[in-house]
Every structure is written in C-alpha cells, then in structure tokens.
Amino acid sequence: MPNPQAEALKAEGNSFFKAGKYAEAIAKYDAASSIDPSVPAYQSNAAACWEKIQNYEKMEEAARKCIAADKAFVKGYFRLATALKNRNDLSSCIKALESGLAIQSTNADLKRMKKEVTELQRADQVASYCKKAEEQMMGGDISGAYKTLELASRLDAGNAQIVRMMSKVKPKFEAMEARRKSGLSSTELFKEKGDEAYKAANFEGAIELYAKCIEALKSEGKSDSPLILKAYSNRAACYKQISNFDGTIEDCTAVLEIEPENIKALIRRAQAFEGVERYRFALQDCKTVLQMPYEKVGKSNFDLCNMMQHRLNRTVQQLKKMG
C-alpha cells in the first residue's frame, strides 16, 4: 500500500511540475523516494524534470534509480534511453530500449525510439567511414579508401558524399587492380577468379576455380605454399555455403595439416562436424581454439566457440544417456 506521506510529496511535486518549477518538483520527488524507494514513479517523475532542464546526466541517474526500484517498470527504460540518446551514448541507449522491449515488446514509444536511434547509429557509421576514406585518400591508400567506401555504400547506397568520393577513388583503384592482375601467375589468377565468384555467391564456380589453383600448385610441388592454404580455406568456405560438410572437413583438415593452429579452419571444421553429427570431433576443435591465447583467438571467435562448446557438451551428454 502506498505510503501516504510519500504520496503527498509526489502530489506536491506534480503541482510544481505543472507550474514549470522543476527544481522544486525534483526536491519533492526525491523526498518521496527517500521515504519509499520501492515506488518507481517518484524517480521517473524526477527524471522527467531533469529532462525539462536538459540535465541528462542527472536524468540518467534518476532513471537508473527508477529501474532499480522496479525492473518491470517500462517507463524507466524509456527515461533512461532518452537520457542516453541526448548524451549521444547510442549503443547504451539501444541496450536500454531492448531491455524495455524484453518486458513489453509492443511498447510504441520504445519501438519508435529504437528505430530513430538505429538510424542515427547508421548515419554516424557512414560519416565515420567517409572520414576514414578521406584520410586514406590523402595518405595514398587507394585500395583502403575503396574498401571503406564500399562498406559505407552498403549502409547508405546513393549517398551523395559517398558517390562523389567513389567517383574519384574507383578509377584509380581499377587501374591499380588491372596492373596487379597483369603480374599474377596462372595459379594466382585461378584463386583471384575464385574469390570473385565467391563474392558473387557463385559458390560452385568458385569451387572449380579453387580446385584448378590447388591442382596446379600440387603439380608445381607447392603443396604447402601460402597460396594453397588460402585456396583450401576459401574452398572450404564455399563447401560450407552449399552445406557440403564433408568437403568442408576435408579442406579444413588439409589446412590444419600445414597450419595446426589455424583458427578459421578449426572453427569451420567444428561447424561442419556438427553438421554431420560428429559431435565429439566438433567439441575437440572448439576446445583446441579455447585453449589458445585469448588475444590470438579474438572475442568474436572465443564467444562463438564457447557457445558451441556448451551446446555440444549438452548434446554429447544426452547421447550418452540414450546409449
């Protein structure tokens, strides 16, 4: 049951809020909250006052107190997200919105703000890519600038700034590529064309080209060259795309025979082993990766293998119980 004294203070705060006396309102809401900190509305109202006077740091503090009082109080997440958005902490803002939507997935205010903030993030990323490409162009890194602008184009195709920059970079990049390709050997060209086919999602065509590269290198006695490693690795990726898990396993194994700690090959083979229900082999590859130094593996690969390990352990234990 609400505390009468706290509710009276809240009512006084509401009167001050309506009169535009936000500092006085905050004092009343804080006093009410100190009497009964379990009521989220007091700090929610205080957060609304802080928003009015554009003190978003204090607004964030009040919103967090509101959520601490009641984690199911959805308005608290909206208040927190509003504060974080105005503080330009967009990634934290998205997390706050997602926490609120996990409680009430249909909340229109949370959904609208998430859409707005996602668009702001996209715009920020595009601007960051353009700035980076400009710096790369100034430094003579034409290839780097082209790749950065391609990333920007995926986020905002038709952006006038990207189009303008690309019109300067693309001719130079294509001329550089033509010169580079003219100096490639026939085996290197097979691999190059395989890469192009892969990017175009022509996986069967890419497999044929990588196979030609591999066979040519074998005939030249270059069965452990860096180029053949790349060709095996890329062909394994193609096999994985078309769910040819046996082919993936075979090519990843060929890579690992030359480079036993090739993280990409270990992870890809683990995924393929799981695809053909050879769970213990998949688990062993995951464990091999997880035993390597974290800085070598990287966060995304570590998290992926850790998740796979837990899933595979459960599967192996279930199979033991059944058998």
Coordinates of N, CA, C and O in Angstrom, one line a residue, residues 130-312:
C130 N 33.2 7.7 -44.2 CA 33.6 8.7 -45.1 C 34.9 9.5 -44.7 O 35.8 9.8 -45.5
K131 N 34.9 9.8 -43.4 CA 36.1 10.5 -42.8 C 37.3 9.6 -43.0 O 38.4 10.1 -43.3
K132 N 37.2 8.3 -42.7 CA 38.3 7.4 -42.8 C 38.8 7.3 -44.2 O 40.0 7.3 -44.5
A133 N 37.8 7.2 -45.2 CA 38.2 7.1 -46.6 C 38.9 8.3 -47.0 O 39.8 8.3 -47.8
E134 N 38.4 9.5 -46.6 CA 39.1 10.8 -46.9 C 40.6 10.7 -46.5 O 41.5 11.1 -47.2
E135 N 40.8 10.3 -45.2 CA 42.1 10.2 -44.7 C 43.0 9.2 -45.5 O 44.2 9.4 -45.8
Q136 N 42.4 8.1 -45.9 CA 43.1 7.1 -46.7 C 43.5 7.6 -48.0 O 44.6 7.4 -48.5
M137 N 42.6 8.4 -48.6 CA 42.8 9.0 -49.9 C 44.0 10.0 -49.8 O 44.9 10.0 -50.6
M138 N 44.0 10.8 -48.8 CA 45.0 11.8 -48.5 C 46.4 11.1 -48.3 O 47.4 11.6 -48.7
G139 N 46.3 9.9 -47.7 CA 47.6 9.1 -47.4 C 48.0 8.3 -48.6 O 49.0 7.5 -48.5
G140 N 47.2 8.3 -49.7 CA 47.6 7.5 -50.9 C 47.2 6.0 -50.8 O 47.6 5.2 -51.6
D141 N 46.4 5.7 -49.8 CA 45.9 4.3 -49.7 C 44.6 4.1 -50.5 O 43.5 4.1 -49.9
I142 N 44.7 4.0 -51.8 CA 43.5 4.0 -52.7 C 42.7 2.7 -52.4 O 41.5 2.8 -52.4
S143 N 43.4 1.6 -52.3 CA 42.7 0.3 -52.1 C 41.9 0.4 -50.8 O 40.8 0.0 -50.7
G144 N 42.5 0.9 -49.7 CA 41.8 1.0 -48.4 C 40.6 1.9 -48.5 O 39.6 1.6 -48.0
A145 N 40.8 3.1 -49.2 CA 39.7 4.0 -49.4 C 38.5 3.4 -50.1 O 37.4 3.6 -49.8
Y146 N 38.9 2.6 -51.2 CA 37.8 2.0 -52.0 C 37.0 1.0 -51.1 O 35.8 1.0 -51.1
K147 N 37.7 0.2 -50.3 CA 37.0 -0.8 -49.5 C 36.2 -0.1 -48.4 O 35.1 -0.6 -48.1
T148 N 36.7 1.0 -47.9 CA 35.9 1.7 -46.8 C 34.7 2.3 -47.4 O 33.6 2.3 -46.8
L149 N 34.8 2.9 -48.6 CA 33.6 3.4 -49.3 C 32.6 2.4 -49.7 O 31.4 2.6 -49.7
E150 N 33.1 1.2 -50.0 CA 32.2 0.1 -50.3 C 31.3 -0.3 -49.0 O 30.1 -0.5 -49.1
L151 N 32.0 -0.3 -47.9 CA 31.3 -0.5 -46.6 C 30.2 0.6 -46.4 O 29.1 0.3 -45.9
A152 N 30.6 1.8 -46.6 CA 29.7 2.9 -46.5 C 28.5 2.8 -47.4 O 27.4 3.1 -47.0
S153 N 28.8 2.4 -48.6 CA 27.7 2.2 -49.6 C 26.7 1.2 -49.2 O 25.5 1.3 -49.5
R154 N 27.1 0.1 -48.5 CA 26.2 -0.9 -48.1 C 25.2 -0.3 -47.0 O 24.1 -0.8 -46.9
L155 N 25.7 0.7 -46.3 CA 24.8 1.3 -45.3 C 23.9 2.4 -45.9 O 22.8 2.6 -45.3
D156 N 24.4 3.1 -46.9 CA 23.6 4.2 -47.4 C 23.9 4.3 -48.9 O 24.6 5.3 -49.4
A157 N 23.3 3.4 -49.7 CA 23.5 3.5 -51.1 C 22.9 4.7 -51.7 O 21.8 5.1 -51.3
G158 N 23.6 5.4 -52.6 CA 23.1 6.6 -53.2 C 23.5 7.9 -52.4 O 23.2 9.0 -52.9
N159 N 24.2 7.7 -51.3 CA 24.6 8.9 -50.5 C 25.5 9.8 -51.4 O 26.5 9.3 -52.0
A160 N 25.1 11.1 -51.5 CA 25.8 12.0 -52.4 C 27.3 12.1 -52.1 O 28.1 12.1 -53.0
Q161 N 27.7 12.1 -50.8 CA 29.1 12.2 -50.5 C 29.9 11.0 -50.9 O 31.0 11.0 -51.4
I162 N 29.2 9.8 -50.6 CA 29.9 8.5 -51.0 C 30.1 8.5 -52.5 O 31.1 8.1 -53.0
V163 N 29.0 8.8 -53.3 CA 29.1 8.8 -54.7 C 30.2 9.7 -55.2 O 31.0 9.3 -56.1
R164 N 30.3 10.9 -54.7 CA 31.3 11.8 -55.1 C 32.7 11.3 -54.8 O 33.6 11.3 -55.7
M165 N 32.9 10.8 -53.6 CA 34.2 10.2 -53.3 C 34.6 9.0 -54.1 O 35.7 8.8 -54.6
M166 N 33.6 8.1 -54.3 CA 33.8 6.9 -55.1 C 34.2 7.3 -56.6 O 35.0 6.6 -57.2
S167 N 33.6 8.4 -57.1 CA 33.9 8.7 -58.5 C 35.4 9.1 -58.6 O 36.0 9.0 -59.7
K168 N 36.0 9.5 -57.6 CA 37.5 9.8 -57.6 C 38.3 8.6 -57.3 O 39.4 8.4 -58.0
V169 N 37.8 7.8 -56.4 CA 38.6 6.6 -56.0 C 38.6 5.4 -56.9 O 39.6 4.8 -57.2
K170 N 37.4 5.1 -57.4 CA 37.1 3.9 -58.2 C 38.0 3.8 -59.4 O 38.6 2.8 -59.7
P171 N 38.1 4.9 -60.3 CA 39.0 4.7 -61.5 C 40.5 4.4 -61.1 O 41.1 3.6 -61.8
K172 N 41.0 5.0 -60.0 CA 42.3 4.8 -59.6 C 42.5 3.4 -59.1 O 43.5 2.7 -59.4
F173 N 41.5 2.9 -58.3 CA 41.5 1.5 -57.8 C 41.5 0.5 -58.9 O 42.2 -0.5 -58.9
E174 N 40.6 0.7 -59.9 CA 40.5 -0.2 -61.0 C 41.8 -0.3 -61.8 O 42.2 -1.4 -62.3
A175 N 42.4 0.9 -62.0 CA 43.7 0.9 -62.7 C 44.8 0.1 -61.9 O 45.6 -0.6 -62.5
M176 N 44.8 0.3 -60.6 CA 45.8 -0.4 -59.8 C 45.5 -1.9 -59.8 O 46.5 -2.7 -59.9
E177 N 44.2 -2.3 -59.8 CA 43.9 -3.7 -59.8 C 44.3 -4.3 -61.2 O 44.8 -5.5 -61.2
A178 N 44.1 -3.6 -62.3 CA 44.5 -4.1 -63.6 C 46.0 -4.3 -63.6 O 46.4 -5.4 -64.2
R179 N 46.8 -3.4 -63.1 CA 48.2 -3.6 -63.1 C 48.6 -4.8 -62.2 O 49.5 -5.6 -62.6
R180 N 47.9 -4.9 -61.1 CA 48.3 -6.0 -60.2 C 48.0 -7.4 -60.8 O 48.8 -8.3 -60.8
K181 N 46.8 -7.5 -61.4 CA 46.4 -8.7 -62.0 C 47.3 -9.1 -63.2 O 47.5 -10.3 -63.5
S182 N 47.8 -8.1 -63.9 CA 48.6 -8.4 -65.1 C 49.9 -9.1 -64.6 O 50.6 -9.7 -65.5
G183 N 50.3 -8.9 -63.4 CA 51.5 -9.5 -62.9 C 51.3 -10.9 -62.2 O 52.3 -11.5 -61.7
L184 N 50.1 -11.4 -62.1 CA 49.8 -12.6 -61.4 C 50.1 -13.8 -62.3 O 49.9 -13.8 -63.5
S185 N 50.5 -14.9 -61.7 CA 50.7 -16.2 -62.4 C 49.3 -16.8 -62.7 O 48.3 -16.4 -62.2
S186 N 49.3 -17.9 -63.5 CA 48.1 -18.5 -63.8 C 47.4 -19.1 -62.6 O 46.2 -19.0 -62.5
T187 N 48.2 -19.7 -61.7 CA 47.6 -20.2 -60.5 C 47.0 -19.1 -59.6 O 45.9 -19.3 -59.0
E188 N 47.7 -18.0 -59.5 CA 47.2 -16.9 -58.7 C 45.9 -16.4 -59.3 O 45.0 -15.9 -58.6
L189 N 45.8 -16.4 -60.6 CA 44.6 -15.9 -61.3 C 43.4 -16.8 -61.0 O 42.3 -16.4 -60.9
F190 N 43.7 -18.1 -61.0 CA 42.6 -19.1 -60.6 C 42.0 -18.7 -59.2 O 40.8 -18.6 -59.0
K191 N 42.9 -18.4 -58.3 CA 42.5 -18.1 -56.9 C 41.7 -16.8 -56.9 O 40.7 -16.6 -56.3
E192 N 42.2 -15.8 -57.7 CA 41.6 -14.5 -57.8 C 40.2 -14.6 -58.4 O 39.3 -14.0 -57.9
K193 N 40.1 -15.3 -59.4 CA 38.8 -15.5 -60.1 C 37.8 -16.3 -59.2 O 36.6 -16.0 -59.2
G194 N 38.4 -17.2 -58.4 CA 37.6 -17.9 -57.4 C 37.0 -17.0 -56.4 O 35.8 -17.1 -56.0
D195 N 37.9 -16.0 -55.9 CA 37.4 -15.0 -54.9 C 36.3 -14.2 -55.5 O 35.3 -13.9 -54.8
E196 N 36.4 -13.8 -56.8 CA 35.4 -13.0 -57.4 C 34.1 -13.8 -57.5 O 33.0 -13.2 -57.3
A197 N 34.2 -15.1 -57.8 CA 33.0 -15.9 -57.9 C 32.3 -16.1 -56.6 O 31.1 -16.0 -56.4
Y198 N 33.1 -16.2 -55.5 CA 32.6 -16.3 -54.2 C 31.8 -15.1 -53.8 O 30.7 -15.1 -53.2
K199 N 32.4 -13.9 -54.1 CA 31.8 -12.6 -53.7 C 30.4 -12.5 -54.5 O 29.5 -11.8 -54.0
A200 N 30.4 -13.1 -55.6 CA 29.1 -13.0 -56.4 C 28.2 -14.2 -56.1 O 27.1 -14.3 -56.7
A201 N 28.5 -14.9 -55.0 CA 27.7 -16.0 -54.5 C 27.6 -17.2 -55.5 O 26.6 -18.0 -55.4
N202 N 28.5 -17.2 -56.4 CA 28.6 -18.4 -57.4 C 29.6 -19.4 -56.7 O 30.7 -19.5 -57.1
F203 N 29.1 -20.1 -55.8 CA 29.9 -21.0 -55.0 C 30.4 -22.2 -55.7 O 31.6 -22.6 -55.6
E204 N 29.6 -22.8 -56.6 CA 30.0 -23.9 -57.4 C 31.1 -23.5 -58.4 O 32.1 -24.2 -58.6
G205 N 31.0 -22.3 -59.0 CA 32.0 -21.8 -59.9 C 33.3 -21.5 -59.2 O 34.4 -21.8 -59.7
A206 N 33.2 -21.0 -57.9 CA 34.4 -20.7 -57.1 C 35.1 -22.0 -56.8 O 36.3 -22.0 -56.8
I207 N 34.3 -23.0 -56.4 CA 34.9 -24.3 -56.1 C 35.8 -24.8 -57.2 O 36.9 -25.3 -57.0
E208 N 35.3 -24.7 -58.4 CA 36.0 -25.2 -59.6 C 37.3 -24.4 -59.8 O 38.4 -25.0 -60.1
L209 N 37.3 -23.1 -59.6 CA 38.5 -22.3 -59.8 C 39.5 -22.6 -58.7 O 40.7 -22.6 -59.0
Y210 N 39.0 -22.7 -57.4 CA 40.0 -23.0 -56.4 C 40.6 -24.4 -56.6 O 41.8 -24.6 -56.3
A211 N 39.8 -25.3 -57.1 CA 40.3 -26.7 -57.4 C 41.4 -26.6 -58.4 O 42.5 -27.3 -58.3
K212 N 41.2 -25.8 -59.5 CA 42.3 -25.6 -60.5 C 43.6 -25.0 -59.9 O 44.7 -25.5 -60.2
C213 N 43.4 -24.1 -59.0 CA 44.5 -23.5 -58.3 C 45.3 -24.5 -57.5 O 46.5 -24.6 -57.6
I214 N 44.5 -25.3 -56.7 CA 45.1 -26.3 -55.9 C 45.9 -27.4 -56.7 O 47.0 -27.7 -56.4
E215 N 45.3 -27.9 -57.8 CA 45.9 -28.9 -58.6 C 47.1 -28.4 -59.3 O 48.2 -29.1 -59.4
A216 N 47.1 -27.1 -59.7 CA 48.2 -26.5 -60.4 C 49.4 -26.4 -59.4 O 50.6 -26.7 -59.7
L217 N 49.1 -25.9 -58.2 CA 50.2 -25.8 -57.2 C 50.8 -27.1 -56.8 O 52.0 -27.3 -56.6
K218 N 49.9 -28.2 -56.7 CA 50.4 -29.5 -56.4 C 51.4 -30.0 -57.5 O 52.4 -30.6 -57.2
S219 N 51.0 -29.7 -58.7 CA 51.8 -30.2 -59.9 C 53.2 -29.4 -59.9 O 54.2 -29.9 -60.4
E220 N 53.2 -28.2 -59.3 CA 54.4 -27.4 -59.2 C 55.2 -27.7 -58.0 O 56.3 -27.1 -57.7
G221 N 54.7 -28.7 -57.2 CA 55.4 -29.1 -55.9 C 55.3 -28.0 -54.8 O 56.2 -27.9 -54.0
K222 N 54.2 -27.3 -54.9 CA 54.0 -26.2 -53.9 C 52.8 -26.6 -53.0 O 51.8 -25.8 -52.8
S223 N 52.8 -27.8 -52.4 CA 51.7 -28.3 -51.6 C 51.5 -27.7 -50.3 O 50.5 -28.0 -49.5
D224 N 52.5 -26.9 -49.8 CA 52.4 -26.3 -48.5 C 52.6 -24.8 -48.6 O 53.0 -24.1 -47.7
S225 N 52.3 -24.2 -49.8 CA 52.6 -22.8 -50.0 C 51.4 -22.0 -49.4 O 50.3 -22.5 -49.2
P226 N 51.7 -20.7 -49.1 CA 50.6 -19.8 -48.5 C 49.4 -19.7 -49.5 O 48.3 -19.7 -49.0
L227 N 49.7 -19.8 -50.8 CA 48.6 -19.7 -51.7 C 47.7 -20.9 -51.7 O 46.4 -20.8 -51.7
I228 N 48.2 -22.1 -51.5 CA 47.4 -23.3 -51.5 C 46.6 -23.3 -50.2 O 45.4 -23.8 -50.2
L229 N 47.1 -22.8 -49.1 CA 46.4 -22.6 -47.9 C 45.2 -21.8 -48.0 O 44.1 -22.1 -47.6
K230 N 45.3 -20.6 -48.7 CA 44.2 -19.7 -49.0 C 43.2 -20.4 -49.9 O 41.9 -20.3 -49.7
A231 N 43.6 -21.1 -50.9 CA 42.7 -21.8 -51.8 C 41.9 -22.9 -51.1 O 40.7 -23.0 -51.3
Y232 N 42.6 -23.7 -50.2 CA 41.8 -24.7 -49.4 C 40.8 -24.0 -48.5 O 39.7 -24.5 -48.4
S233 N 41.3 -23.0 -47.8 CA 40.4 -22.3 -46.9 C 39.2 -21.7 -47.5 O 38.1 -21.8 -47.1
N234 N 39.4 -21.1 -48.7 CA 38.3 -20.5 -49.4 C 37.4 -21.5 -50.0 O 36.2 -21.3 -50.0
R235 N 37.9 -22.6 -50.5 CA 37.1 -23.7 -51.0 C 36.2 -24.3 -49.9 O 35.0 -24.6 -50.1
A236 N 36.8 -24.4 -48.7 CA 36.1 -24.9 -47.5 C 34.9 -24.0 -47.2 O 33.8 -24.5 -46.9
A237 N 35.1 -22.7 -47.3 CA 34.0 -21.7 -47.1 C 32.9 -21.9 -48.1 O 31.7 -21.8 -47.8
C238 N 33.3 -22.2 -49.4 CA 32.3 -22.4 -50.4 C 31.5 -23.7 -50.1 O 30.3 -23.7 -50.2
Y239 N 32.2 -24.8 -49.7 CA 31.5 -26.0 -49.4 C 30.5 -25.8 -48.2 O 29.4 -26.3 -48.2
K240 N 31.0 -25.0 -47.3 CA 30.1 -24.7 -46.1 C 28.8 -24.0 -46.6 O 27.7 -24.3 -46.1
Q241 N 29.0 -23.1 -47.5 CA 27.8 -22.3 -48.0 C 26.8 -23.2 -48.7 O 25.6 -22.9 -48.6
I242 N 27.2 -24.3 -49.3 CA 26.3 -25.2 -50.0 C 26.0 -26.4 -49.2 O 25.5 -27.4 -49.7
S243 N 26.4 -26.4 -47.9 CA 26.2 -27.5 -46.9 C 26.8 -28.8 -47.3 O 26.3 -29.9 -47.0
N244 N 28.0 -28.7 -48.0 CA 28.8 -29.9 -48.3 C 29.8 -30.0 -47.2 O 30.9 -29.5 -47.3
F245 N 29.3 -30.6 -46.1 CA 30.1 -30.6 -44.9 C 31.3 -31.5 -45.0 O 32.4 -31.2 -44.4
D246 N 31.2 -32.6 -45.7 CA 32.3 -33.5 -45.9 C 33.5 -32.8 -46.6 O 34.7 -32.9 -46.3
G247 N 33.1 -32.0 -47.7 CA 34.1 -31.2 -48.4 C 34.7 -30.1 -47.5 O 36.0 -29.9 -47.5
T248 N 33.9 -29.5 -46.6 CA 34.5 -28.5 -45.7 C 35.5 -29.2 -44.8 O 36.6 -28.6 -44.5
I249 N 35.1 -30.3 -44.2 CA 36.0 -31.0 -43.3 C 37.3 -31.4 -44.0 O 38.4 -31.2 -43.4
E250 N 37.2 -31.9 -45.2 CA 38.4 -32.4 -45.9 C 39.4 -31.2 -46.2 O 40.6 -31.3 -46.0
D251 N 38.8 -30.0 -46.6 CA 39.7 -28.9 -46.9 C 40.2 -28.2 -45.7 O 41.4 -27.8 -45.7
C252 N 39.4 -28.2 -44.6 CA 39.9 -27.6 -43.4 C 41.0 -28.5 -42.8 O 42.0 -28.0 -42.3
T253 N 40.9 -29.8 -42.9 CA 41.9 -30.7 -42.5 C 43.2 -30.5 -43.2 O 44.3 -30.5 -42.7
A254 N 43.1 -30.3 -44.6 CA 44.3 -30.0 -45.4 C 45.0 -28.8 -44.9 O 46.2 -28.7 -44.8
V255 N 44.2 -27.7 -44.5 CA 44.8 -26.5 -44.0 C 45.5 -26.8 -42.6 O 46.7 -26.4 -42.4
L256 N 44.9 -27.6 -41.8 CA 45.4 -27.8 -40.4 C 46.6 -28.7 -40.4 O 47.4 -28.7 -39.5
E257 N 46.7 -29.5 -41.5 CA 47.9 -30.4 -41.6 C 49.2 -29.5 -41.8 O 50.3 -29.9 -41.4
I258 N 49.0 -28.4 -42.4 CA 50.1 -27.4 -42.7 C 50.2 -26.4 -41.5 O 51.3 -26.0 -41.1
E259 N 49.0 -26.0 -41.1 CA 49.0 -24.9 -40.0 C 48.0 -25.4 -38.9 O 46.8 -25.1 -38.9
P260 N 48.5 -26.2 -37.9 CA 47.7 -26.8 -36.9 C 46.9 -25.8 -36.1 O 45.8 -26.2 -35.5
E261 N 47.3 -24.6 -36.0 CA 46.6 -23.6 -35.1 C 45.8 -22.6 -36.0 O 45.6 -21.5 -35.5
N262 N 45.4 -22.9 -37.1 CA 44.6 -22.0 -38.0 C 43.2 -21.9 -37.4 O 42.4 -22.9 -37.5
I263 N 42.9 -20.8 -36.8 CA 41.7 -20.7 -36.0 C 40.5 -20.8 -36.9 O 39.5 -21.5 -36.6
K264 N 40.5 -20.1 -38.1 CA 39.4 -20.1 -39.0 C 39.1 -21.6 -39.5 O 37.9 -22.0 -39.5
A265 N 40.1 -22.4 -39.7 CA 39.9 -23.7 -40.2 C 39.3 -24.6 -39.1 O 38.5 -25.4 -39.3
L266 N 39.8 -24.4 -37.8 CA 39.3 -25.2 -36.7 C 37.8 -24.9 -36.5 O 37.0 -25.8 -36.2
I267 N 37.5 -23.6 -36.5 CA 36.1 -23.3 -36.2 C 35.2 -23.8 -37.4 O 34.1 -24.4 -37.1
R268 N 35.6 -23.6 -38.6 CA 34.8 -24.0 -39.7 C 34.7 -25.5 -39.7 O 33.6 -26.1 -40.0
R269 N 35.7 -26.3 -39.4 CA 35.6 -27.7 -39.3 C 34.7 -28.2 -38.2 O 34.0 -29.1 -38.3
A270 N 34.8 -27.5 -37.0 CA 33.9 -27.8 -35.9 C 32.4 -27.6 -36.3 O 31.6 -28.5 -36.0
Q271 N 32.1 -26.6 -37.1 CA 30.8 -26.3 -37.5 C 30.3 -27.4 -38.5 O 29.2 -27.9 -38.5
A272 N 31.3 -27.9 -39.4 CA 31.0 -28.9 -40.3 C 30.8 -30.3 -39.6 O 29.9 -31.0 -40.0
F273 N 31.6 -30.6 -38.6 CA 31.5 -31.8 -37.8 C 30.1 -31.8 -37.2 O 29.4 -32.9 -37.2
E274 N 29.7 -30.7 -36.6 CA 28.4 -30.6 -36.0 C 27.3 -30.9 -37.1 O 26.3 -31.5 -36.8
G275 N 27.5 -30.3 -38.3 CA 26.5 -30.5 -39.3 C 26.3 -32.0 -39.8 O 25.2 -32.3 -40.2
V276 N 27.4 -32.8 -39.6 CA 27.3 -34.2 -39.9 C 27.1 -35.1 -38.7 O 27.3 -36.3 -38.7
E277 N 26.8 -34.4 -37.5 CA 26.5 -35.1 -36.3 C 27.7 -35.8 -35.7 O 27.6 -36.8 -35.0
R278 N 28.9 -35.3 -36.0 CA 30.1 -35.9 -35.4 C 30.5 -35.0 -34.2 O 31.5 -34.2 -34.3
Y279 N 29.7 -35.0 -33.2 CA 29.7 -34.0 -32.1 C 31.0 -34.0 -31.3 O 31.5 -33.0 -31.0
R280 N 31.6 -35.2 -31.1 CA 32.8 -35.2 -30.3 C 34.0 -34.6 -31.0 O 34.8 -33.9 -30.4
F281 N 34.0 -34.8 -32.3 CA 35.1 -34.2 -33.1 C 34.9 -32.6 -33.1 O 35.9 -31.9 -33.0
A282 N 33.7 -32.2 -33.3 CA 33.4 -30.8 -33.2 C 33.8 -30.2 -31.9 O 34.4 -29.1 -31.8
L283 N 33.5 -30.9 -30.8 CA 33.8 -30.4 -29.5 C 35.3 -30.3 -29.3 O 35.8 -29.3 -28.7
Q284 N 36.1 -31.2 -29.8 CA 37.5 -31.2 -29.7 C 38.1 -30.0 -30.4 O 39.0 -29.3 -29.9
D285 N 37.6 -29.7 -31.6 CA 38.1 -28.5 -32.3 C 37.8 -27.2 -31.6 O 38.6 -26.3 -31.5
C286 N 36.6 -27.1 -31.0 CA 36.2 -26.0 -30.2 C 37.2 -25.8 -29.0 O 37.6 -24.7 -28.7
K287 N 37.4 -26.9 -28.3 CA 38.3 -26.9 -27.1 C 39.7 -26.5 -27.5 O 40.4 -25.8 -26.8
T288 N 40.2 -26.9 -28.7 CA 41.5 -26.5 -29.2 C 41.6 -25.0 -29.3 O 42.6 -24.4 -28.9
V289 N 40.6 -24.4 -29.9 CA 40.5 -23.0 -30.1 C 40.5 -22.3 -28.7 O 41.3 -21.3 -28.5
L290 N 39.7 -22.8 -27.8 CA 39.5 -22.1 -26.5 C 40.8 -22.2 -25.6 O 40.9 -21.5 -24.7
Q291 N 41.6 -23.2 -25.9 CA 42.9 -23.3 -25.2 C 44.0 -22.4 -25.7 O 45.0 -22.3 -25.0
M292 N 43.7 -21.8 -26.8 CA 44.7 -20.8 -27.3 C 44.7 -19.5 -26.6 O 43.6 -19.2 -26.0
P293 N 45.7 -18.6 -26.7 CA 45.7 -17.3 -26.0 C 44.5 -16.5 -26.5 O 44.2 -16.4 -27.7
Y294 N 43.8 -15.9 -25.6 CA 42.6 -15.1 -25.9 C 42.8 -14.0 -27.0 O 42.1 -13.8 -27.9
E295 N 44.0 -13.3 -26.8 CA 44.3 -12.2 -27.7 C 44.5 -12.7 -29.2 O 44.3 -12.0 -30.1
K296 N 44.9 -14.0 -29.3 CA 45.1 -14.6 -30.6 C 43.8 -15.0 -31.2 O 43.5 -14.8 -32.4
V297 N 42.9 -15.5 -30.4 CA 41.6 -16.0 -30.9 C 40.7 -14.9 -31.2 O 40.0 -14.9 -32.2
G298 N 40.6 -13.9 -30.3 CA 39.7 -12.7 -30.5 C 38.4 -13.0 -29.9 O 38.0 -14.1 -29.7
K299 N 37.7 -11.9 -29.5 CA 36.5 -12.0 -28.7 C 35.4 -12.8 -29.5 O 34.7 -13.7 -29.0
S300 N 35.2 -12.4 -30.8 CA 34.0 -13.0 -31.5 C 34.3 -14.5 -31.7 O 33.3 -15.3 -31.5
N301 N 35.5 -14.9 -32.0 CA 35.8 -16.3 -32.2 C 35.7 -17.1 -30.9 O 35.2 -18.2 -30.8
F302 N 36.2 -16.4 -29.8 CA 36.1 -17.1 -28.5 C 34.6 -17.3 -28.0 O 34.3 -18.3 -27.6
D303 N 33.8 -16.2 -28.2 CA 32.4 -16.3 -27.8 C 31.7 -17.4 -28.6 O 30.9 -18.1 -28.1
L304 N 32.0 -17.4 -29.9 CA 31.4 -18.4 -30.8 C 31.7 -19.9 -30.4 O 30.9 -20.7 -30.2
C305 N 33.0 -20.1 -30.1 CA 33.5 -21.4 -29.7 C 32.9 -21.8 -28.3 O 32.6 -23.0 -28.0
N306 N 32.9 -20.8 -27.4 CA 32.4 -21.1 -26.1 C 30.9 -21.5 -26.1 O 30.5 -22.4 -25.5
M307 N 30.1 -20.8 -27.0 CA 28.7 -21.1 -27.1 C 28.6 -22.5 -27.8 O 27.7 -23.3 -27.3
M308 N 29.4 -22.8 -28.8 CA 29.3 -24.1 -29.4 C 29.7 -25.2 -28.4 O 29.1 -26.3 -28.4
Q309 N 30.7 -24.9 -27.6 CA 31.2 -25.9 -26.6 C 30.1 -26.3 -25.7 O 29.8 -27.5 -25.4
H310 N 29.3 -25.3 -25.2 CA 28.2 -25.6 -24.2 C 27.1 -26.4 -24.9 O 26.6 -27.4 -24.3
R311 N 26.8 -26.0 -26.2 CA 25.8 -26.7 -26.9 C 26.2 -28.2 -27.2 O 25.4 -29.1 -27.0
L312 N 27.4 -28.3 -27.6 CA 27.9 -29.7 -28.0 C 28.1 -30.6 -26.7 O 27.8 -31.8 -26.8

